[in-house]
PDB file of C-alpha atoms in Angstrom:
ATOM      1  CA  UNK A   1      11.203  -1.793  39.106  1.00 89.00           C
ATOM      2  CA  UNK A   2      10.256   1.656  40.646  1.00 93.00           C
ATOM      3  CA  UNK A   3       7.095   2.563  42.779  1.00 95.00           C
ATOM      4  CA  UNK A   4       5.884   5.713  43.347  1.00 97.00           C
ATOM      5  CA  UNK A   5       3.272   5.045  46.450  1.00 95.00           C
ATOM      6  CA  UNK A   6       0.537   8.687  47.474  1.00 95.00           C
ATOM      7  CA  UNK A   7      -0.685   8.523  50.894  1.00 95.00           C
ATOM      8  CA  UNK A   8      -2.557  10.717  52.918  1.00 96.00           C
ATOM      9  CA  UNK A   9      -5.926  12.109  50.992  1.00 94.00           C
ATOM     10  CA  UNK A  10      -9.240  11.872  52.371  1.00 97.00           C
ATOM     11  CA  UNK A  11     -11.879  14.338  52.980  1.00 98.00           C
ATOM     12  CA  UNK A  12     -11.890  17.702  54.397  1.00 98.00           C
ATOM     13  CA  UNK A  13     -13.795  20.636  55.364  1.00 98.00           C
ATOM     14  CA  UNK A  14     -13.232  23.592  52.773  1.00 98.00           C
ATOM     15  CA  UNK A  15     -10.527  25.659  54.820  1.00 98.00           C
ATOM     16  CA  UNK A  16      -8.560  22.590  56.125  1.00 98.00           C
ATOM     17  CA  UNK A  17      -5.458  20.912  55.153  1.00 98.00           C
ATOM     18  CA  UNK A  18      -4.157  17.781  54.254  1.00 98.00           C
ATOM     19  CA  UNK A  19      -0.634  16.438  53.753  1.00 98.00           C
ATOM     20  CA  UNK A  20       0.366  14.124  51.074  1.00 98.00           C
ATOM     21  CA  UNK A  21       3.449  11.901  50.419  1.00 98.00           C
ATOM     22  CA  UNK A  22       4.631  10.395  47.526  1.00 98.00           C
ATOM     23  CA  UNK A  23       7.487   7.552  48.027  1.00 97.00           C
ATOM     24  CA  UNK A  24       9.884   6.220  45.182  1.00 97.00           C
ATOM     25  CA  UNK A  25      10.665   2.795  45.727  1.00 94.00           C
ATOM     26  CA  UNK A  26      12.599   0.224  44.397  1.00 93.00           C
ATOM     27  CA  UNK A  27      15.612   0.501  41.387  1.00 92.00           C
ATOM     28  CA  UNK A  28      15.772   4.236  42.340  1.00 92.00           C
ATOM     29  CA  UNK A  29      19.346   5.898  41.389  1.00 92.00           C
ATOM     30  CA  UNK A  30      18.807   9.650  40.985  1.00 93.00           C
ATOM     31  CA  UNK A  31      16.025  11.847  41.375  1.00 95.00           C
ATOM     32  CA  UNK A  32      16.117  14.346  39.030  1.00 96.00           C
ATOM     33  CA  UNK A  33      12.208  16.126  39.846  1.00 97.00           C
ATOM     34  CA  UNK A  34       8.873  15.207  42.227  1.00 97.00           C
ATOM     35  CA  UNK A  35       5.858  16.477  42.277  1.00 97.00           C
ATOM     36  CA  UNK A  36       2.477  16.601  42.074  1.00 98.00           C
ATOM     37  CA  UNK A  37      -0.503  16.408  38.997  1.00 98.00           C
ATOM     38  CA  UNK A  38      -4.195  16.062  39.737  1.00 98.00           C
ATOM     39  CA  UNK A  39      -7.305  15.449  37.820  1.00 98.00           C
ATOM     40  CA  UNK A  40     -10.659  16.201  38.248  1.00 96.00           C
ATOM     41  CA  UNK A  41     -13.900  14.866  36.909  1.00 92.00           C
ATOM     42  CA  UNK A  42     -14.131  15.666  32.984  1.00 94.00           C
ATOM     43  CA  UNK A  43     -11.155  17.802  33.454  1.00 96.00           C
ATOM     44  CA  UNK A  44      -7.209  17.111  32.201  1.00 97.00           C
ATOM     45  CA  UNK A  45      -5.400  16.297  34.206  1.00 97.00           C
ATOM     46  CA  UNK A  46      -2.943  19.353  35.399  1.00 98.00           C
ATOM     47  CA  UNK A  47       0.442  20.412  37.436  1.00 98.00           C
ATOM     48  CA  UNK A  48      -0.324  21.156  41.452  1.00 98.00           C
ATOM     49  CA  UNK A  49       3.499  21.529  42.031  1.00 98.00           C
ATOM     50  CA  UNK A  50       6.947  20.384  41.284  1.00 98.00           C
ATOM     51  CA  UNK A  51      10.266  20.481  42.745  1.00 97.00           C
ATOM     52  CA  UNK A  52      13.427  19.951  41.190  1.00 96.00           C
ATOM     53  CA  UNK A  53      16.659  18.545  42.538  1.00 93.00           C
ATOM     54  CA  UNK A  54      18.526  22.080  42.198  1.00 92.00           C
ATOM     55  CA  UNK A  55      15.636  23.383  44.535  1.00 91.00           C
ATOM     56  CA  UNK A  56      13.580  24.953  41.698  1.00 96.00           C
ATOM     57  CA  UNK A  57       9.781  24.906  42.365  1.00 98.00           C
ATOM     58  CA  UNK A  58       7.106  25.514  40.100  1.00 97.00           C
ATOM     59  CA  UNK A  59       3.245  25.708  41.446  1.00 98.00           C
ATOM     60  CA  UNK A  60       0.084  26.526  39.731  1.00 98.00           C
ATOM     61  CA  UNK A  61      -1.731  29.887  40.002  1.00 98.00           C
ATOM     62  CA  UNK A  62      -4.762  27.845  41.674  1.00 97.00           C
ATOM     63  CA  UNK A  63      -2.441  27.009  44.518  1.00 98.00           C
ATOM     64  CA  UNK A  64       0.446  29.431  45.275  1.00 97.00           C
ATOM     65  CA  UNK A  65       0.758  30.369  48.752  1.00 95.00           C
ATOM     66  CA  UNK A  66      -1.865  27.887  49.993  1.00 98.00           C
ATOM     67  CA  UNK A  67       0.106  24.669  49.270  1.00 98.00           C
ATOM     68  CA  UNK A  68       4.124  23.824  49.984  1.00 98.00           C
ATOM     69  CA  UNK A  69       6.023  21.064  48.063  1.00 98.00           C
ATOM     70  CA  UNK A  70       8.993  19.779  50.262  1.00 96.00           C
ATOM     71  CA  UNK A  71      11.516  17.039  49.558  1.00 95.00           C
ATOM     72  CA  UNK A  72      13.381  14.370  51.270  1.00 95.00           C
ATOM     73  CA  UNK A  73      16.382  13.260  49.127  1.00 92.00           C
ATOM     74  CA  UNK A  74      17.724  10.820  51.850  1.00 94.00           C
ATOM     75  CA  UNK A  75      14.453   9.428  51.974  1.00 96.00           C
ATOM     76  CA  UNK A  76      13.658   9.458  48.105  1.00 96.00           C
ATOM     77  CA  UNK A  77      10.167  11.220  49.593  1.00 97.00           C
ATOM     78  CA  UNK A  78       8.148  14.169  48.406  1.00 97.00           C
ATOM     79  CA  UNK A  79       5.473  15.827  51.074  1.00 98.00           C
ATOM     80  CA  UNK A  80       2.770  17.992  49.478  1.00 98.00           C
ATOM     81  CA  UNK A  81       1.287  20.238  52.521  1.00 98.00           C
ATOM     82  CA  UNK A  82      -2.100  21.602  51.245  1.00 98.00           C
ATOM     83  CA  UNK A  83      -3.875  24.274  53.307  1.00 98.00           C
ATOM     84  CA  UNK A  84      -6.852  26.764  52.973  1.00 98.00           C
ATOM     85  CA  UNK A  85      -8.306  23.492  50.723  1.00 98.00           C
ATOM     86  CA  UNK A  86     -11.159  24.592  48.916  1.00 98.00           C
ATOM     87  CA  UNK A  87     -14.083  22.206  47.624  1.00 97.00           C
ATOM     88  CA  UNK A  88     -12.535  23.430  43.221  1.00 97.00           C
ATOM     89  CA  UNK A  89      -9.501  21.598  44.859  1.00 98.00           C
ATOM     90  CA  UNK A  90     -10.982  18.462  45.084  1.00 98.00           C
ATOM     91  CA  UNK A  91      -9.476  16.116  42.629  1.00 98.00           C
ATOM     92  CA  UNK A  92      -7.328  12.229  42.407  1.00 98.00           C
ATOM     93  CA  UNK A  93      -4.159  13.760  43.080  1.00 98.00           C
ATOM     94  CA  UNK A  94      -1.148  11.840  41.019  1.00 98.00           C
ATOM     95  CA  UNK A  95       2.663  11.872  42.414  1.00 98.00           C
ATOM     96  CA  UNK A  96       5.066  12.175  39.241  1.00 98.00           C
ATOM     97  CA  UNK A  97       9.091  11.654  39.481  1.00 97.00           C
ATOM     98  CA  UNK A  98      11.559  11.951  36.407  1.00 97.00           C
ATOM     99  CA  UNK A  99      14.094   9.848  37.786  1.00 95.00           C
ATOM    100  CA  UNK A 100      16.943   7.252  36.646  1.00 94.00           C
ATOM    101  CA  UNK A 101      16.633   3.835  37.977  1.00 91.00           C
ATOM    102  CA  UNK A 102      19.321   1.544  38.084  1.00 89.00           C
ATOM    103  CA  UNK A 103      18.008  -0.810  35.094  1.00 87.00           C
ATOM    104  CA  UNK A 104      17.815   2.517  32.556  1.00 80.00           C
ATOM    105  CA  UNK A 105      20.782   4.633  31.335  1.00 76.00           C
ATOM    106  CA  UNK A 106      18.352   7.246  30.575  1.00 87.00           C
ATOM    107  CA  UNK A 107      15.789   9.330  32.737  1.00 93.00           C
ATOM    108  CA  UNK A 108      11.874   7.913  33.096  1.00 94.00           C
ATOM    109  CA  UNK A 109       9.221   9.620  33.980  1.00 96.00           C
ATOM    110  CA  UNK A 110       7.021   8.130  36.408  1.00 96.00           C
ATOM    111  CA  UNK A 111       3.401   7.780  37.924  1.00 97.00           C
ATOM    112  CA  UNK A 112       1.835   6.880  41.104  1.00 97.00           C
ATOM    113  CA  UNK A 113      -1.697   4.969  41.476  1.00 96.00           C
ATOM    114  CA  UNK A 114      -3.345   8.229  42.634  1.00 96.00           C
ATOM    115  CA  UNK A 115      -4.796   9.265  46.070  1.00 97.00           C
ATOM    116  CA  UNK A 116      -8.274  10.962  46.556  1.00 98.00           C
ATOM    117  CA  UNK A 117      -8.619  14.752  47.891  1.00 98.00           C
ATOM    118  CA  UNK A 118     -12.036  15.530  48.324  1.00 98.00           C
ATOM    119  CA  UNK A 119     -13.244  19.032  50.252  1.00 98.00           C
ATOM    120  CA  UNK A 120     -16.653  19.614  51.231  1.00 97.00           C
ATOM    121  CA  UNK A 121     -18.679  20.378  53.782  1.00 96.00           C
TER     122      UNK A 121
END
């Protein structure tokens, strides 16, 4: 089985940062894209930011050049730094992988359980 485990939301002041990380555990074999959905109260859920293994990145409007997807491929790991947070950025923010695990032969798309950003004063 694969895991995709978020860690480090909580609450902020608007203007701070947070850094999240999304782990892929488990029957993991190849990593073909991380990144990072969120979803807001009575809202879709939507794409924050996504890297792909041949180092293409893709970020929404909302976010560019306030938050910085990174990867760790030795570490199957995927950091999400989020600065200059505003309280329209608060949201359960989702980790997403599209990966091939060892009991597929073709590529999955995956979820994590979610992690809470909230910013407010």
């Amino acid at each position: 089985q694969v895991q995709l485990v978020e860690s480090g939301g909580g609450l902020v002041q608007p203007g701070g940062s947070l850094r999240l990380s999304c782990v892929a555990s488990g029957t993991v074999y190849s990593i073909k894209t991380m990144g990072w959905y969120r979803q807001a109260p009575g809202m879709q859920r939507e794409l924050v930011a996504r890297i792909v293994d041949n180092g293409e990145i893709n970020y929404a409007d909302s976010v560019k050049d306030r938050f910085t997807i990174s990867r760790d491929n030795a570490k199957n790991t995927a950091y999400l730094q989020m600065d200059s947070l505003r309280p329209e950025d608060t949201a359960v923010y989702y980790c997403n992988s599209l990966l091939l695990s060892r009991t597929h032969l073709a590529f999955s798309e995956f979820w994590g359980q979610g992690t809470q950003v909230t910013v407010s004063s």
